Amino acid sequence: MPPKKTSAKSDSLAMDTGELKKTISRLMLLTEMSRDMNLSLESKRCFKEMIDKVSKFLAVEVISLMMLDEKKGELTIEMAKGVKEEVVREARAKLGEGIAGRVARDIKPILIEDFGQFPNFKTSNGRKYKTDSCMSVPLAIGGQVLGVLNVTDKTDGTSFTKDDLETLTSIANHVAGTIRNSRVYEELKRINDIRSDFLAVLSHELKNPLNNIKASLDTFLDETGKDLKTEHVRFLTLAKDNIDRLNRLVHDLLEVSKFEAGKLELARDSVDVTGLVGDVSDQMRNLFEKKEIDFTVSLPQNNIAIWGDSDRLEQVLINLLNNALKFTSRGGKVSVSLEDAGEDIRLAVSDTGIGIAKADLEKIFDKFSNISIKTDGIVQGTGLGLCISKDIVGMHKGSIRAESEERKGSRFFVELPKDLRKKEAAERLIKRP
């Protein structure tokens, strides 16, 4: 029986279908790599994800990622699979020397199907390749080479093809961007850690002398205050108040630094938020009475329990009440209320103070927002309290916002989930591949 004839059209269609499948597979790989590598900007994790994916997709036994040291002009192995540890430690490739060195210098990929045709490319350590075939592609962005990606030894014993080289080049182009991003991230993290450590030392060095000065002023005023002129007492009291203000500023700077560095963790426990609001309000009531401000508290009849950090939640409420006290003139009104809203709780602090301009309202939660408000003839800044409060509320998976009108007062609203663990679990499900 004669062989069945196939048309050129059907052969072309089969080739087109095969090419389409290869393209789809390559795009799926890049998408999967992008998703997995972007889950973390830490370079080690990014490199491992890349090597695992490439070795599986191209079915290779040996893969190495070499990074360029620009000062030395040489490549060293950053991470590898199927390479002996002593080789990883000792391997060096000068620019222009060997396969990787030439790829890095020329910023062009190299595909070798048979080493027999390229005797000059034999490795200096005498290593023999199983397939006598390899690929090496540059990792580069904007004409700047970052490193080289090398693969050898296909598991099926065949040589690498131009399709394999195209795939590896696409991967390398993608990985180069991730490497650049991870380097920027790690440098910013390093700078942030230095700043955090500096602020911690500064805080310690400032607090001790400030506390000593304050203690001396307190003793002096207690022992000789009656013999001093009224004007002198006022100056000394003002100095003591400014020392308290500096202490609070140093403390707040350290808090903000800890939040930004991710060094602050919540103590998780069941918190009686109704009791917390009541206790804080009772503690601060005398401050409002001294300023002749009408202070009211509205609490639900039943105790409301939420999951979170009692000390940090108390800090948020104190910050909001202190701001209301600071920016409300004598004879004004301040109120705090707590509401049960099903799976959430709502806390509100309102005042009849000077209010906040609409242009400033958008930046009151920013650190160093440089907003100054005049009340009782004194110009006062919002400080770092609202910035810290926003960070604390965010760590509890809640939200904080403000409404205000100039000369009519301000209202701050905090909404918190009763169980932040549910929100965290939901976020993990969303992020899961």
XYZ file of C-alpha atoms in Angstrom:
433
model
C 0.000 0.000 0.000
C 1.549 3.343 -1.017
C 2.395 5.828 1.756
C -0.188 8.446 2.494
C 0.710 11.817 1.012
C 0.619 14.955 3.130
C 0.165 18.404 1.697
C 2.572 21.278 2.247
C -0.366 23.172 3.769
C -0.966 20.537 6.468
C 2.760 20.371 7.237
C 2.827 24.155 7.595
C -0.236 24.036 9.851
C 1.405 21.402 12.054
C 4.531 23.553 12.301
C 2.483 26.642 13.166
C 0.622 24.699 15.867
C 3.899 23.443 17.309
C 5.367 26.946 17.353
C 2.221 28.276 19.010
C 2.427 25.626 21.725
C 6.062 26.510 22.369
C 5.219 30.207 22.592
C 2.326 29.555 24.973
C 4.518 27.333 27.163
C 7.225 29.997 27.258
C 4.715 32.718 28.188
C 3.224 30.507 30.898
C 6.701 29.915 32.335
C 7.509 33.648 32.368
C 4.157 34.457 33.973
C 4.670 31.800 36.641
C 8.223 32.985 37.312
C 7.080 36.611 37.519
C 4.396 35.708 40.030
C 6.638 33.557 42.226
C 9.684 35.833 42.133
C 7.666 38.965 42.828
C 6.311 37.442 46.033
C 9.655 38.391 47.505
C 12.258 40.938 46.455
C 14.985 39.149 48.413
C 17.607 38.139 45.851
C 18.382 34.659 47.257
C 14.762 33.601 47.051
C 14.386 35.118 43.567
C 17.468 33.271 42.319
C 16.303 29.939 43.713
C 12.852 30.309 42.133
C 14.480 31.089 38.784
C 16.939 28.172 38.869
C 14.258 25.670 39.898
C 11.904 26.825 37.137
C 14.558 26.909 34.399
C 16.016 23.496 35.239
C 12.545 21.956 35.179
C 11.307 23.697 32.031
C 14.445 23.058 29.949
C 15.057 19.650 31.585
C 18.683 20.346 32.468
C 20.886 18.905 35.189
C 23.367 21.760 35.549
C 22.577 25.468 35.781
C 24.574 28.334 37.240
C 23.929 32.010 37.809
C 27.083 34.118 37.689
C 27.090 37.747 38.827
C 29.532 40.391 37.653
C 31.794 42.252 40.063
C 32.366 45.455 38.083
C 35.362 46.564 40.177
C 37.229 43.293 39.664
C 35.900 42.723 36.162
C 35.084 39.081 36.873
C 32.123 36.753 37.235
C 31.508 34.530 40.260
C 28.804 31.925 40.842
C 25.976 33.357 42.947
C 23.803 30.239 42.911
C 23.892 26.908 41.072
C 22.302 23.494 40.715
C 24.258 20.366 39.851
C 27.599 22.079 40.516
C 30.042 20.937 43.221
C 30.388 23.280 46.200
C 34.140 23.763 45.713
C 33.503 24.833 42.114
C 30.865 27.311 43.260
C 33.328 28.788 45.767
C 36.352 28.943 43.503
C 35.002 29.521 39.983
C 36.050 32.835 38.426
C 35.625 34.144 34.895
C 37.330 37.329 33.727
C 35.506 39.480 31.178
C 36.267 38.140 27.709
C 37.652 34.828 28.970
C 35.808 31.557 28.473
C 32.170 31.219 27.508
C 30.625 33.204 30.373
C 33.314 35.894 30.169
C 32.764 36.404 26.457
C 28.971 36.518 26.878
C 29.314 39.142 29.624
C 31.760 41.234 27.591
C 29.814 41.138 24.300
C 26.339 41.026 25.934
C 25.398 38.357 23.395
C 24.166 34.791 24.035
C 26.170 31.745 22.974
C 24.729 28.366 21.929
C 27.154 25.465 21.525
C 25.615 22.328 20.092
C 28.910 20.394 19.956
C 32.067 21.322 21.893
C 34.075 19.401 19.341
C 33.624 22.341 17.001
C 34.841 24.828 19.644
C 38.003 23.407 21.265
C 38.960 26.825 22.658
C 35.872 26.787 24.869
C 36.824 23.706 26.889
C 36.633 24.455 30.609
C 39.881 25.146 32.457
C 39.046 22.736 35.288
C 38.765 19.837 32.858
C 35.089 19.209 33.488
C 33.474 17.117 30.775
C 29.925 17.799 29.676
C 27.592 14.864 29.244
C 26.074 16.218 26.049
C 28.918 18.395 24.693
C 26.312 21.145 24.441
C 25.655 24.282 26.470
C 23.999 27.692 26.479
C 25.094 30.930 28.090
C 23.031 34.137 28.017
C 23.672 37.610 29.474
C 21.601 39.221 32.217
C 21.548 42.849 31.142
C 19.415 45.988 31.375
C 19.921 49.070 29.264
C 23.260 47.871 27.970
C 24.588 47.184 31.483
C 25.497 43.578 32.138
C 24.621 42.206 35.579
C 25.681 38.603 35.117
C 25.380 35.448 33.028
C 23.068 32.439 33.109
C 24.618 29.107 32.064
C 22.944 25.721 31.421
C 24.426 22.360 30.420
C 23.560 18.663 30.306
C 20.008 18.073 29.120
C 18.507 15.104 30.937
C 17.566 13.359 27.670
C 21.138 13.584 26.386
C 20.290 15.747 23.359
C 21.893 19.030 22.359
C 20.355 22.426 22.978
C 18.438 24.060 20.133
C 17.758 27.584 18.963
C 14.310 27.304 20.567
C 15.992 26.494 23.888
C 18.253 29.537 23.470
C 15.270 31.774 22.710
C 13.518 30.530 25.837
C 16.583 31.030 28.043
C 17.139 34.523 26.608
C 13.536 35.499 27.400
C 13.996 34.213 30.938
C 17.281 36.082 31.337
C 15.721 39.355 30.189
C 12.969 38.938 32.764
C 15.338 37.878 35.547
C 17.617 40.873 34.914
C 14.773 43.230 35.810
C 14.020 41.259 38.957
C 17.682 41.325 39.985
C 17.819 45.091 39.548
C 14.660 45.496 41.625
C 15.951 43.192 44.350
C 19.226 45.126 44.508
C 17.357 48.410 44.906
C 15.127 46.827 47.553
C 18.064 45.406 49.509
C 19.966 48.690 49.355
C 16.921 50.596 50.621
C 16.472 47.976 53.346
C 20.119 48.367 54.343
C 19.791 52.155 54.520
C 16.552 51.822 56.487
C 18.234 49.481 58.981
C 21.111 51.937 59.423
C 18.644 54.756 60.040
C 16.681 52.638 62.496
C 19.834 51.746 64.431
C 20.945 55.388 64.407
C 17.602 56.558 65.803
C 17.735 53.880 68.499
C 21.179 55.102 69.632
C 20.083 58.743 69.347
C 16.989 58.028 71.413
C 19.028 56.410 74.156
C 21.635 59.187 74.173
C 19.008 61.957 74.283
C 16.594 60.454 76.795
C 19.051 60.147 79.670
C 20.200 63.803 79.735
C 16.652 65.043 79.095
C 15.313 63.006 82.006
C 18.141 64.243 84.239
C 17.396 67.870 83.354
C 13.682 67.346 83.959
C 14.322 65.701 87.332
C 16.577 68.609 88.347
C 13.930 71.155 87.343
C 11.228 69.267 89.253
C 13.406 69.191 92.386
C 14.331 72.859 92.049
C 10.705 73.936 91.592
C 9.498 71.784 94.495
C 12.169 73.010 96.930
C 12.571 76.680 95.976
C 9.530 77.425 93.810
C 7.844 79.472 96.565
C 10.846 81.798 96.834
C 11.054 82.465 93.090
C 9.381 85.253 91.192
C 6.270 84.287 89.242
C 8.034 85.076 85.980
C 10.938 82.786 86.858
C 8.582 79.951 87.770
C 6.841 80.397 84.425
C 10.142 80.176 82.532
C 11.235 77.048 84.422
C 7.839 75.411 83.931
C 8.007 76.223 80.216
C 11.467 74.604 80.068
C 10.108 71.478 81.796
C 7.183 71.306 79.355
C 9.562 71.590 76.397
C 11.686 68.759 77.797
C 8.527 66.612 77.977
C 7.783 67.549 74.379
C 11.303 66.572 73.270
C 10.979 63.259 75.103
C 7.727 62.538 73.282
C 9.291 63.502 69.952
C 12.293 61.202 70.491
C 9.943 58.376 71.475
C 7.719 58.958 68.427
C 10.686 59.066 66.046
C 11.847 55.709 67.363
C 8.329 54.293 67.012
C 8.026 55.433 63.394
C 11.449 53.983 62.620
C 10.463 50.612 64.089
C 7.257 50.520 62.058
C 9.087 51.318 58.826
C 11.801 48.752 59.494
C 9.198 46.080 60.247
C 10.729 45.509 63.682
C 7.529 46.063 65.631
C 5.243 43.110 66.297
C 1.798 43.075 67.823
C 1.063 41.313 71.101
C -2.031 39.316 70.156
C -4.675 38.730 72.760
C -8.365 39.246 73.472
C -8.890 42.908 74.342
C -11.940 44.326 76.152
C -12.117 47.406 73.962
C -15.127 48.800 75.832
C -13.174 48.755 79.067
C -10.079 50.126 77.327
C -11.952 53.168 75.951
C -13.577 53.756 79.331
C -10.289 53.554 81.256
C -8.381 55.866 78.889
C -11.241 58.372 78.943
C -11.302 58.381 82.765
C -7.519 58.891 82.893
C -7.677 61.893 80.580
C -10.880 63.473 81.899
C -9.069 65.768 84.340
C -7.007 67.233 81.442
C -10.193 68.258 79.659
C -11.681 69.636 82.874
C -8.574 71.784 83.502
C -9.051 73.312 80.068
C -12.806 73.696 80.706
C -13.689 71.445 77.765
C -16.943 69.491 77.871
C -15.825 65.852 77.503
C -18.408 63.109 76.843
C -18.030 59.356 76.366
C -20.562 57.053 74.687
C -20.043 53.299 75.162
C -22.217 50.276 74.311
C -23.899 48.511 77.213
C -22.170 45.209 76.458
C -18.418 44.710 76.535
C -16.895 44.267 73.080
C -13.853 42.014 72.739
C -11.461 42.257 69.799
C -8.242 40.456 68.965
C -5.182 42.693 69.066
C -2.575 44.560 71.089
C -4.095 46.358 74.071
C -1.158 48.731 74.601
C -1.039 49.753 70.954
C -4.786 50.300 70.715
C -4.605 52.424 73.849
C -1.824 54.419 72.185
C -4.093 55.181 69.207
C -6.901 56.468 71.427
C -4.543 58.574 73.543
C -3.052 60.127 70.376
C -6.502 61.040 69.061
C -7.669 62.467 72.401
C -4.442 64.424 72.864
C -4.906 65.991 69.438
C -8.509 66.896 70.286
C -7.321 68.421 73.580
C -4.525 70.335 71.869
C -6.620 71.863 69.101
C -9.813 72.610 71.010
C -10.063 75.978 72.772
C -11.459 76.520 76.248
C -15.196 76.070 76.424
C -15.216 73.661 73.483
C -16.498 70.082 73.283
C -14.793 66.722 72.735
C -16.547 63.369 72.503
C -15.474 59.761 72.088
C -17.807 56.942 71.065
C -17.553 53.198 70.504
C -19.951 51.198 68.346
C -20.421 47.488 67.673
C -20.656 47.012 63.883
C -20.977 43.239 63.538
C -17.583 41.841 62.556
C -15.981 45.257 63.163
C -15.914 47.954 65.808
C -16.069 51.694 65.150
C -14.359 54.265 67.311
C -14.898 57.991 66.800
C -13.284 61.041 68.401
C -14.904 64.411 67.641
C -14.079 67.953 68.698
C -15.255 71.512 68.133
C -11.724 72.783 67.685
C -10.152 74.996 65.061
C -10.455 72.327 62.368
C -8.132 71.415 59.507
C -7.932 73.007 56.077
C -9.128 70.788 53.223
C -5.688 70.940 51.554
C -4.030 69.738 54.773
C -6.570 67.029 55.555
C -5.053 64.662 52.982
C -1.614 64.723 54.598
C -2.316 64.719 58.339
C -1.378 61.021 58.584
C 1.971 61.585 56.854
C 5.069 61.886 58.990
C 6.568 65.375 59.083
C 3.512 66.707 57.259
C 4.514 70.223 58.375
C 0.951 71.221 59.270
C 0.697 73.956 61.872
C -2.571 75.030 63.475
C -3.052 78.033 65.748
C -5.213 77.512 68.832
C -5.466 79.627 71.979
C -2.906 81.963 70.398
C -0.263 79.209 70.113
C 0.915 77.656 66.844
C 1.079 73.853 67.230
C 2.028 71.029 64.890
C 0.286 67.682 64.466
C 3.519 65.814 65.245
C 3.932 62.080 64.622
C 0.997 60.794 66.653
C -1.384 60.422 63.711
C 1.287 58.737 61.569
C 1.946 56.220 64.355
C -1.792 55.697 64.871
C -2.245 54.917 61.180
C 0.552 52.316 61.334
C -0.942 50.662 64.429
C -4.431 50.559 62.904
C -2.963 49.121 59.696
C -1.214 46.369 61.644
C -4.624 45.494 63.093
C -6.005 45.271 59.519
C -8.214 48.285 60.162
C -8.663 51.767 58.726
C -8.480 55.335 60.018
C -9.783 58.508 58.400
C -10.659 62.079 59.268
C -13.281 64.685 58.439
C -12.889 68.335 59.273
C -14.081 71.863 58.590
C -12.126 74.951 59.489
C -13.442 76.676 62.630
C -16.029 73.882 63.093
C -13.961 70.971 64.375
C -12.668 67.565 63.373
C -13.865 63.952 63.524
C -11.575 60.936 63.458
C -12.953 57.471 62.698
C -11.204 54.167 63.406
C -12.629 50.883 62.161
C -11.090 47.598 63.359
C -11.991 43.962 62.720
C -12.922 42.060 65.858
C -10.605 39.253 64.761
C -7.654 40.395 62.646
C -6.671 36.738 62.189
C -9.613 36.245 59.802
C -8.464 39.171 57.680
C -4.903 37.833 57.612
C -6.168 34.397 56.546
C -8.243 35.984 53.771
C -5.213 37.954 52.532
C -3.116 34.784 52.436
C -5.771 33.074 50.299
C -5.726 35.980 47.845
C -1.909 35.859 47.569
C -1.769 32.069 47.236
C -0.714 30.968 43.710
